[in-house]
Coordinates of C-alpha atoms and ligand atoms in Angstrom, one line a residue:
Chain H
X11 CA 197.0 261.3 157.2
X12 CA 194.5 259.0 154.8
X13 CA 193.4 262.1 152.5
X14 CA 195.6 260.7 149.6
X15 CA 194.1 257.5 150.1
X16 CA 190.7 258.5 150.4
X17 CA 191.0 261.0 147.5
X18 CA 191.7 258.1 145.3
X19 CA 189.4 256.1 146.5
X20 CA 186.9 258.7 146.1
X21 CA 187.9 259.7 142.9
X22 CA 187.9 255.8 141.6
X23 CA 184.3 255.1 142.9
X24 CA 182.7 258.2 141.2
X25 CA 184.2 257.9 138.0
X26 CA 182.8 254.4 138.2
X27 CA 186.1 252.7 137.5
X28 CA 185.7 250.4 140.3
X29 CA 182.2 248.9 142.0
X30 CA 183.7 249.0 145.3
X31 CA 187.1 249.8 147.4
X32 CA 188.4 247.0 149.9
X33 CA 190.5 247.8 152.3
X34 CA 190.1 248.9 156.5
X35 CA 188.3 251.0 158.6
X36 CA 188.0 251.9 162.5
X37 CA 187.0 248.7 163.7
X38 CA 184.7 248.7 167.6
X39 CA 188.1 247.2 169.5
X40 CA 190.7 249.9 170.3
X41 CA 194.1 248.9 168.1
X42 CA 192.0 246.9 165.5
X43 CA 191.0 247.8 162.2
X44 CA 188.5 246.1 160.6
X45 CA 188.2 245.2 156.9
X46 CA 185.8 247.3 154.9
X47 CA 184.1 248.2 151.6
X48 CA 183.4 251.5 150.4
X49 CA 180.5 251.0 147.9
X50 CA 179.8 254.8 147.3
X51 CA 182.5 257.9 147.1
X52 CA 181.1 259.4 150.7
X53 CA 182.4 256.0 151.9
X54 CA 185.8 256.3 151.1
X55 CA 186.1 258.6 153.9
X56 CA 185.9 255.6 156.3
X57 CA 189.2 254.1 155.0
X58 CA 192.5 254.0 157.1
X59 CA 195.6 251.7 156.2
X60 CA 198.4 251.2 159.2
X61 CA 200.0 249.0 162.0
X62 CA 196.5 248.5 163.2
X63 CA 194.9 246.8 160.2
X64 CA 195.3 242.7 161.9
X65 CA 194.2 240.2 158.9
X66 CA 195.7 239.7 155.6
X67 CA 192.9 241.8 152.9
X68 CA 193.1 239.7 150.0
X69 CA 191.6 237.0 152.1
X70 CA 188.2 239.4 151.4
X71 CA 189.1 240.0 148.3
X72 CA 188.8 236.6 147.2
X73 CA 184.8 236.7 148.1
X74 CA 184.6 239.7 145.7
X75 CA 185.7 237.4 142.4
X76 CA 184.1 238.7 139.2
X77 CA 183.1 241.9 141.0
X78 CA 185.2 245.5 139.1
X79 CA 187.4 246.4 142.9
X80 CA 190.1 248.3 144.0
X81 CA 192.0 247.1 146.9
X82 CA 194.4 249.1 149.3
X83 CA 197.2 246.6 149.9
X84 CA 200.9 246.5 151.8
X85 CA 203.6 244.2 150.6
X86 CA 202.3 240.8 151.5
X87 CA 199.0 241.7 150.9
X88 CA 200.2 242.6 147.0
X89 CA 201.8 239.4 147.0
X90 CA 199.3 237.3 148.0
X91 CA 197.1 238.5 145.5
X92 CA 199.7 237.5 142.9
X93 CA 199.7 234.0 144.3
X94 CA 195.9 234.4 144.1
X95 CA 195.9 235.6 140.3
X96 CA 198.7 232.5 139.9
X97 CA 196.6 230.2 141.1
X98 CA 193.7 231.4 138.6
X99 CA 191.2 232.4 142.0
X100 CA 191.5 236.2 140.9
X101 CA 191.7 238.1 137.3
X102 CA 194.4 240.5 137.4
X103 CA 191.8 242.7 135.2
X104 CA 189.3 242.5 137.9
X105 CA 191.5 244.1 140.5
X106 CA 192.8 247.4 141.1
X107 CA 195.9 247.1 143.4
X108 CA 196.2 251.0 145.4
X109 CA 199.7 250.3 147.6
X110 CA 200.0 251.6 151.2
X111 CA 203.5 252.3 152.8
X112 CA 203.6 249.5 155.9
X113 CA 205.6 249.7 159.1
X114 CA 204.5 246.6 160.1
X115 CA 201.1 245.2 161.8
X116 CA 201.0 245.5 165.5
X117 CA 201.7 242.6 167.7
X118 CA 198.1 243.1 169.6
X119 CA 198.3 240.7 171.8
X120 CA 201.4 241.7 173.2
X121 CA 200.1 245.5 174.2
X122 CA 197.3 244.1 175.7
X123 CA 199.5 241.4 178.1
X124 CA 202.2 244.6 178.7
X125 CA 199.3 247.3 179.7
X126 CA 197.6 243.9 181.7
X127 CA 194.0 245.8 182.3
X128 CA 191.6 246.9 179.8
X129 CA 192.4 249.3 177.0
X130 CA 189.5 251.5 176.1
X131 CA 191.0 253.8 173.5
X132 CA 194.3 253.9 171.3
X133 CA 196.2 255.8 168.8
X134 CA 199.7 256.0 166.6
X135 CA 201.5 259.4 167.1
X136 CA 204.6 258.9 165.2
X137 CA 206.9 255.9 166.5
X138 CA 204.5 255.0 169.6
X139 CA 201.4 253.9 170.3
X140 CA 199.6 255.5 173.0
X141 CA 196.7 253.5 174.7
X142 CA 194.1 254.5 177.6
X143 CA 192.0 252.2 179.7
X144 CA 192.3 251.4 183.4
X145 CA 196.0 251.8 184.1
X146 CA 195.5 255.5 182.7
X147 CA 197.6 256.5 179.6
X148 CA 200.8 254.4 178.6
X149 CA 203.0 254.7 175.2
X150 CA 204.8 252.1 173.5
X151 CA 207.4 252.2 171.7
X152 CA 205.5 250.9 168.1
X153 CA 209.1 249.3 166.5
X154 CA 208.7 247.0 169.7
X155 CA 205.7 245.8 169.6
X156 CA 205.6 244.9 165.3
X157 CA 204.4 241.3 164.7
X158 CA 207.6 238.8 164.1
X159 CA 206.8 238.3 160.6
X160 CA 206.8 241.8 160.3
X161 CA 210.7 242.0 161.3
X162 CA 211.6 239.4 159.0
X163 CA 209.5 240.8 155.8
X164 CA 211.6 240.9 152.9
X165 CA 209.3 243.3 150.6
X166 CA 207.3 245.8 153.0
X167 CA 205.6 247.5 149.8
X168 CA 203.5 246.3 147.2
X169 CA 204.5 244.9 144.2
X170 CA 203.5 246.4 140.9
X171 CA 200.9 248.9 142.6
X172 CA 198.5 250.6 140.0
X173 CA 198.2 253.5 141.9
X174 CA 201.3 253.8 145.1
X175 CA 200.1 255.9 148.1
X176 CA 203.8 257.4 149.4
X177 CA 205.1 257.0 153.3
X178 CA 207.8 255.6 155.1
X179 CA 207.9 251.8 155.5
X180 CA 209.8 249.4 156.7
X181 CA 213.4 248.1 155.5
X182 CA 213.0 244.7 153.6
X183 CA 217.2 244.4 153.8
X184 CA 216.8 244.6 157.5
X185 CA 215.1 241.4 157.6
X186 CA 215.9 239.4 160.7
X187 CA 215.6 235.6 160.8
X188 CA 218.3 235.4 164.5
X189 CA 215.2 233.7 166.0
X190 CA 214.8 231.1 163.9
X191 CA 218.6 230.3 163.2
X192 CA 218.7 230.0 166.9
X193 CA 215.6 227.8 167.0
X194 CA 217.8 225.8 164.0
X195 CA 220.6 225.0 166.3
X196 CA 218.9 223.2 168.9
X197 CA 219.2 219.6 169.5
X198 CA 216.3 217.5 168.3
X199 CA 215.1 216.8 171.9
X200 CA 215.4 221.0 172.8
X201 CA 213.5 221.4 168.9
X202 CA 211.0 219.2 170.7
X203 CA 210.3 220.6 173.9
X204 CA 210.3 224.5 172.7
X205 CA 207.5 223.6 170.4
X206 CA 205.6 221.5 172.3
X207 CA 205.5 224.3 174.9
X208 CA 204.4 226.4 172.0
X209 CA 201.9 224.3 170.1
X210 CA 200.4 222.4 172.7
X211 CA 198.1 225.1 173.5
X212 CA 196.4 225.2 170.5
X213 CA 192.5 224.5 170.7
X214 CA 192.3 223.3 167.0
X215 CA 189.8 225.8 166.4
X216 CA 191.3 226.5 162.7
X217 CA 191.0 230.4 163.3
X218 CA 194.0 230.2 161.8
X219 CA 193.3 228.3 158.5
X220 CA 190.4 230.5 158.4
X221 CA 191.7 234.1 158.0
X222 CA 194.5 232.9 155.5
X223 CA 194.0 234.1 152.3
X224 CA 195.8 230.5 151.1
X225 CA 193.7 228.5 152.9
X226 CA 190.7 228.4 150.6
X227 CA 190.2 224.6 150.3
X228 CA 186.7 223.7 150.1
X229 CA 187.4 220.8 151.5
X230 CA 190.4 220.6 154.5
X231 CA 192.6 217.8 155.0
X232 CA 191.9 218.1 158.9
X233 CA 188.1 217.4 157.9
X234 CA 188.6 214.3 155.9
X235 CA 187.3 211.3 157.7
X236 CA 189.1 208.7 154.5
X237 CA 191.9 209.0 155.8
X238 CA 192.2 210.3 158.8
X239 CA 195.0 212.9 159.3
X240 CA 194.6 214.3 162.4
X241 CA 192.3 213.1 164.9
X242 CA 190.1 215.2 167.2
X243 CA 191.0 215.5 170.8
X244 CA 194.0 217.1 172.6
X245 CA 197.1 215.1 172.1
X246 CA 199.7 216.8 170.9
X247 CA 200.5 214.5 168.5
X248 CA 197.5 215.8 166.7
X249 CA 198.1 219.0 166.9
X250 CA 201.4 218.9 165.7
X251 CA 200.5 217.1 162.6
X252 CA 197.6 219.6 162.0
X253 CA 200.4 222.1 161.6
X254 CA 203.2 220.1 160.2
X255 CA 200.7 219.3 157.2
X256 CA 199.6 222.9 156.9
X257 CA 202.5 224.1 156.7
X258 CA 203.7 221.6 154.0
X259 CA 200.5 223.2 152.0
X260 CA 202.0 226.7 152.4
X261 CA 205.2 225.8 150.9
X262 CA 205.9 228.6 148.4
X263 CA 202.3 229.8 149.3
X264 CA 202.5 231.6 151.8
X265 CA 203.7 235.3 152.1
X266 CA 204.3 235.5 155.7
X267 CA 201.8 238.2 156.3
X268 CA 201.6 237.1 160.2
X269 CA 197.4 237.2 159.6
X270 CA 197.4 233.6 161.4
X271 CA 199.6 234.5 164.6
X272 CA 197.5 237.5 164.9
X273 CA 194.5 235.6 164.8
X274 CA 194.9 232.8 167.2
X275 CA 192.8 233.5 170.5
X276 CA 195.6 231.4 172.7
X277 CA 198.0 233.2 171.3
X278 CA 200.8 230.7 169.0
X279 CA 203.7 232.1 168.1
X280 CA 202.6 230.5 164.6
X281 CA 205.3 232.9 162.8
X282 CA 208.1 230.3 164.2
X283 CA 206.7 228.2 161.8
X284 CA 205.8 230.2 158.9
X285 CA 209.2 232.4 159.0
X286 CA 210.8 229.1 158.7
X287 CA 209.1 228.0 155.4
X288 CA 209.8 231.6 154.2
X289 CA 213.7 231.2 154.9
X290 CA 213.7 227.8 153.6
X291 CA 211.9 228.3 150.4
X292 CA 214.5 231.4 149.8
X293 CA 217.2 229.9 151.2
X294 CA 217.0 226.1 149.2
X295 CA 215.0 227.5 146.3
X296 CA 216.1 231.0 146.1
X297 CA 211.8 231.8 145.9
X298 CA 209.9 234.5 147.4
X299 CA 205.9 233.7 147.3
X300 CA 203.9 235.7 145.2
X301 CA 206.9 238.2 143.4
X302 CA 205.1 238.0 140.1
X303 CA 201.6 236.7 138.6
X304 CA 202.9 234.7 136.5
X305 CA 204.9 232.5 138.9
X306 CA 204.1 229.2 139.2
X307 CA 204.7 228.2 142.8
X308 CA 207.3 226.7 144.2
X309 CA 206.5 223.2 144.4
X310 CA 204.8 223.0 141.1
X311 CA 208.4 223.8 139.3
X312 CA 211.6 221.7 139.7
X313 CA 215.0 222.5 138.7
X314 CA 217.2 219.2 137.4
X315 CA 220.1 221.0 140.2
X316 CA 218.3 221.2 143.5
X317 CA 219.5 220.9 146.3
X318 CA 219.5 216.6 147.2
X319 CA 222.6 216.9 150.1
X320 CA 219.7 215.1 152.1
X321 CA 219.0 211.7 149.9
X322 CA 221.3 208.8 151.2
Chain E
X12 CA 211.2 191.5 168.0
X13 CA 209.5 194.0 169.9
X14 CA 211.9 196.2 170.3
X15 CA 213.0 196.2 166.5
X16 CA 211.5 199.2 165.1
X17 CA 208.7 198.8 161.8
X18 CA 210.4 200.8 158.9
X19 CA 207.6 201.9 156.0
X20 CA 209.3 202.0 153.0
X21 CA 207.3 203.6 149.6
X22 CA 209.1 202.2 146.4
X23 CA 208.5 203.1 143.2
X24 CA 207.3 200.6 140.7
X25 CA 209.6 201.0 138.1
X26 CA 213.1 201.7 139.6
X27 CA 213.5 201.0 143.6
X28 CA 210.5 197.8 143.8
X29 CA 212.1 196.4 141.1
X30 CA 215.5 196.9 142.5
X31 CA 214.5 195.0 146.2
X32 CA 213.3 192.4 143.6
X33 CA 216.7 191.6 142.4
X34 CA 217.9 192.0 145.7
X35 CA 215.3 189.1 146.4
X36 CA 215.5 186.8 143.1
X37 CA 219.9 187.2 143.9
X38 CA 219.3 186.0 147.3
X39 CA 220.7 189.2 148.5
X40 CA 220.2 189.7 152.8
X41 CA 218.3 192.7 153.9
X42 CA 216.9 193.4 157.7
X43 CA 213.2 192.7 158.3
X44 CA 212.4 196.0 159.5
X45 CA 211.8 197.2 156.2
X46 CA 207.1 196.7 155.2
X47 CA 207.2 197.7 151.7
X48 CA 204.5 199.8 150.2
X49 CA 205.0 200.0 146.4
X50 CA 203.6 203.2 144.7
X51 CA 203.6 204.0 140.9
X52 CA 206.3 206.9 141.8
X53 CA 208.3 208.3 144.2
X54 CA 206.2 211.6 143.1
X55 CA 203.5 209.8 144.6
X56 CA 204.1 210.2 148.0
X57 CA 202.3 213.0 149.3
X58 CA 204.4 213.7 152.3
X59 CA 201.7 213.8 154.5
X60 CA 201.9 210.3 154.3
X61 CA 205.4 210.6 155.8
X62 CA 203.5 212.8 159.1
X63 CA 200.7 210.0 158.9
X64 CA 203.2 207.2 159.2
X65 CA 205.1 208.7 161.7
X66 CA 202.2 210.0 163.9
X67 CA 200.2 206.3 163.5
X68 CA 203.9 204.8 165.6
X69 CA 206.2 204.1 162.8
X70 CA 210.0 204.4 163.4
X71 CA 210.6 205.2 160.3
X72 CA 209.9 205.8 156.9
X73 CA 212.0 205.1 153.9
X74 CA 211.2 206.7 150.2
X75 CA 213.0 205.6 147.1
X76 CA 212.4 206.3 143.4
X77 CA 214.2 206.2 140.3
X78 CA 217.4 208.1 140.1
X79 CA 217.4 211.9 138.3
X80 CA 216.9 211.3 135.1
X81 CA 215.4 208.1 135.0
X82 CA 212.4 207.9 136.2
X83 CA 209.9 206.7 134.3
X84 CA 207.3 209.4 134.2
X85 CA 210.2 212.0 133.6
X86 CA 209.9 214.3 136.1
X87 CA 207.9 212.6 138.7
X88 CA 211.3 212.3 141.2
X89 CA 211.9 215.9 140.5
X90 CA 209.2 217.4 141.9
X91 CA 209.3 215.0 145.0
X92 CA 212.8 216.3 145.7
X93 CA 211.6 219.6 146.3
X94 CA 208.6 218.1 148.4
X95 CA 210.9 215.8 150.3
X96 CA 213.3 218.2 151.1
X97 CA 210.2 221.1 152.6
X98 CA 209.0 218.4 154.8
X99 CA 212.3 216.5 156.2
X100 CA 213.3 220.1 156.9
X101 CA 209.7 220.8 159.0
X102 CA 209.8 217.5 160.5
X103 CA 213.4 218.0 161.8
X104 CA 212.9 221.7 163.1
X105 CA 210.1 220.9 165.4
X106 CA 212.2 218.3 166.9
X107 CA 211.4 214.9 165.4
X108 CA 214.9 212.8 164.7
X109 CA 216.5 213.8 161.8
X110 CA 217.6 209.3 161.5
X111 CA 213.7 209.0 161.0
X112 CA 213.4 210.3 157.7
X113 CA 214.8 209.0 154.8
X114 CA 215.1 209.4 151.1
X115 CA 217.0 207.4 148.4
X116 CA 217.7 206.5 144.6
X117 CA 217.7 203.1 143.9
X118 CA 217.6 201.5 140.3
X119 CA 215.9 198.7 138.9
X120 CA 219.5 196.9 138.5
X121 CA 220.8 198.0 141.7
X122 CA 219.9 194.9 143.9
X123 CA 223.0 195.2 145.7
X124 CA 222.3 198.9 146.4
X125 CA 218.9 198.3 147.6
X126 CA 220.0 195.7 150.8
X127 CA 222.9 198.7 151.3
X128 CA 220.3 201.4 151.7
X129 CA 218.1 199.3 153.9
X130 CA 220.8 198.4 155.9
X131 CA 222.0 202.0 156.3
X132 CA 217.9 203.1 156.7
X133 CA 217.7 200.6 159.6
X134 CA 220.8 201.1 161.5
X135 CA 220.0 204.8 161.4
X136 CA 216.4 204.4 162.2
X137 CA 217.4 202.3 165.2
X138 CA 219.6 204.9 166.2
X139 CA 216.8 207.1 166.7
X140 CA 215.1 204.1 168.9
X141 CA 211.9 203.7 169.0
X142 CA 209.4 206.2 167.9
X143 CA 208.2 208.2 170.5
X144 CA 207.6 211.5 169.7
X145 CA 205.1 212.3 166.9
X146 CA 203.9 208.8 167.6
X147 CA 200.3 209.0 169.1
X148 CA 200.4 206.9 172.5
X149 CA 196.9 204.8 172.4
Ligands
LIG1 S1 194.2 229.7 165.7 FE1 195.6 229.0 167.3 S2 194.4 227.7 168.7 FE2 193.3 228.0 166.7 S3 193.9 226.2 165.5 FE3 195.2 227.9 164.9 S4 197.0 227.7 166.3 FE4 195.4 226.4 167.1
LIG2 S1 195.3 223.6 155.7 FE1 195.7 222.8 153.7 S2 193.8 221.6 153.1 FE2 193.3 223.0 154.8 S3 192.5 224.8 153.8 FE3 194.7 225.2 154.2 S4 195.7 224.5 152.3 FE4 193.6 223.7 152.3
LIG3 S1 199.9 230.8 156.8 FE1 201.2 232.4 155.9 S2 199.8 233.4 154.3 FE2 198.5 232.2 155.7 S3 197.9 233.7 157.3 FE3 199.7 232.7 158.1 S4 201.4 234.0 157.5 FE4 199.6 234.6 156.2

């Protein structure tokens, strides 16, 4: 099923167009891809693209600046490195952008809670997932089990591709914010209490802020000691400001890829917050993240009508 | 007095500081809630000042700049629009009071307008009560 991928891969590393192909391979944990870089043709045989493949790629691609590389990208993946190239931390002449078809990334965590022992082995056979481990073999249905950001992505293929790799994705017009427009209609005091049972369980271990491709600070607000944002410790206070201010930094920046859900070890349901700012910044600012290289973000443009029902 | 809340207000220099001024020199009546920080522009305020305020125990926090057009570095107020508007809408979807958060134009000749707003700010700050929620309990 990757032998269109891998031929071009192949075919790009031996002709020398490219120093080296980024993208996933079979990672050692069943349902998890890891990323990868074929340096030589023989190693584009490794490479696999699909509901497996966890982190956001251009988060890996970013390490590779100056470097000649190819990189196999869905829809958010293509749009981040448009944000990327926007924000001058990639040169659209360095990068060669191969598109995937994307059904979504699997929701992991959720297969592993539903199957409740150990999985030792797993697979995608059309529309289900079929895992083994101690409970014997179980299929899932895959549609059920795609990551929440996934379900509310509005452009499942990549954007401008140099080279497009053909297969079915997902339906960007399908998107589905119901979630969030319920979360929306709470009172401020139910707003409080769903997210508190959320977010309190976050360790503050900045997983998170660390496999977003956006998150490239040197230097992070939560590690500044002049000011202080956001003290150590476990009040939730904290914790909630830790997010409330990364979020405010993803503003227009972030392409709702799901990469941060999927890597939290407790768990978040960190797409409550990130679908949010993507149907806010479309919504108010009629702005999708990372449609074009040239685009400035979001916040770094104005327009002398927005939106200002909420100034006194 | 200790159960009137502490407002933080961040007034631009040029239009909304020099409009509490006037409401000052005119002997105009605003409530005392208001501690006034004065910034060169309302595009100043990063708004995680607003989530520092809030989570250090203020009750509320007040921003006012120069109107559209008018303020003095052009486009400052423009871009905090946009800014204001991301994080009121965060801060009110995870449950914070929507009366905690609030955003004005006030000119430099608008001393009048300026005790208005605060009055409005206050009344709908004290609504809320005191702050509670993203306020850290020490
Ligand atoms: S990865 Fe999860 S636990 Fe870690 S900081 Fe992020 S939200 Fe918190
Ligand atoms: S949370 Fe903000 S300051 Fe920290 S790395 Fe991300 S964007 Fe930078
Ligand atoms: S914050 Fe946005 S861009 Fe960053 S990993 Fe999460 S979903 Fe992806």
């Amino acid at each position: 099923m990757f032998e269109k991928l891998r031929e071009t891969a192949r075919e790009l590393l031996s002709k020398g167009e490219v120093e080296c192909v980024l993208g996933f391979a079979e990672g050692t944990l069943p349902m998890f891809y890891t990323p990868y870089l074929a340096r030589k043709p023989e190693e584009a045989e490794k490479l696999v693209y699909g509901p497996f493949a966890a982190p956001n790629i251009a988060t890996y691609l970013r390490k590779l600046k100056g470097k000649k590389a190819a990189v196999i990208v869905r829809g958010c993946e293509s749009r981040t490195i448009n944000l990327l190239i926007s924000e001058k931390q990639l040169n659209r002449d360095d990068v060669k952008i191969i598109g995937v078809p994307c059904v979504g990334a699997l929701d992991r965590k959720r297969i592993l809670k539903d199957y409740g022992g150990e999985i030792r082995e797993a697979r995608i056979e059309g529309e289900k997932v079929i895992v083994k481990g101690d409970n014997g073999e179980k299929a899932y249905v895959l549609e059920e089990y795609i990551s929440p950001s996934c379900r509310s992505c509005l452009y499942p293929e990549a954007i401008d591709p140099d080279i497009k790799i053909e297969g079915p994705s997902r339906d960007g017009e399908k998107a589905d914010f119901s979630d969030i427009e319920r979360i929306e209609k709470m009172s401020p005091a139910e707003k409080w209490e769903f997210f508190e049972k959320e977010l309190s369980k976050c360790i503050r271990c900045y997983a998170c802020r660390e496999i977003c491709p956006m998150c490239y600070c040197d230097s992070c607000f939560v590690d500044s000691n002049r000011p202080v944002w956001v003290e150590p410790g476990f009040d939730y206070s904290d914790i909630l400001s830790f997010h409330l201010i990364k979020m405010y930094h993803m503003a227009g920046r972030c392409v709702d890829c799901g990469a941060c859900e999927r890597a939290c070890p407790l768990g978040i349901r960190l797409s409550f917050l990130t679908r949010k700012l993507t149907k806010d910044m479309k919504e108010a600012y009629n702005f999708v993240s990372g449609l074009s290289p040239e685009e400035k973000p979001a916040l770094g443009v104005f327009s002398p009508d927005d939106r200002e029902d909420f100034i006194l | 007095m200790k159960d009137e809340p502490k407002i933080l207000a961040f007034l631009c220099n040029w239009c909304s500081y020099a409009g509490a001024d006037l409401a000052g020199t005119s002997r105009i009546q605003y409530p005392t809630n208001i501690r006034v920080i004065r910034v060169p522009c309302s595009g100043r305020v990063n708004p995680q000042f607003i989530v520092k305020a809030l989570h250090d125990g203020l009750d509320g926090v007040w921003i006012s700049g120069c109107h559209i057009g008018d303020c003095h570095y052009q486009t400052g107020n423009y871009y905090a629009r946009r800014r204001f508007y991301v994080i009121k809408n965060l801060l009110e979807y995870v449950g914070v009071e929507p009366e905690r958060v609030q955003f004005s134009w006030v000119s430099a000749s608008e001393g009048k307008k300026f005790a208005e707003v605060a009055r409005v700010v206050t009344e709908k700050v004290k609504k809320a009560g005191r702050a509670k929620r993203l306020a850290k309990k020490r």
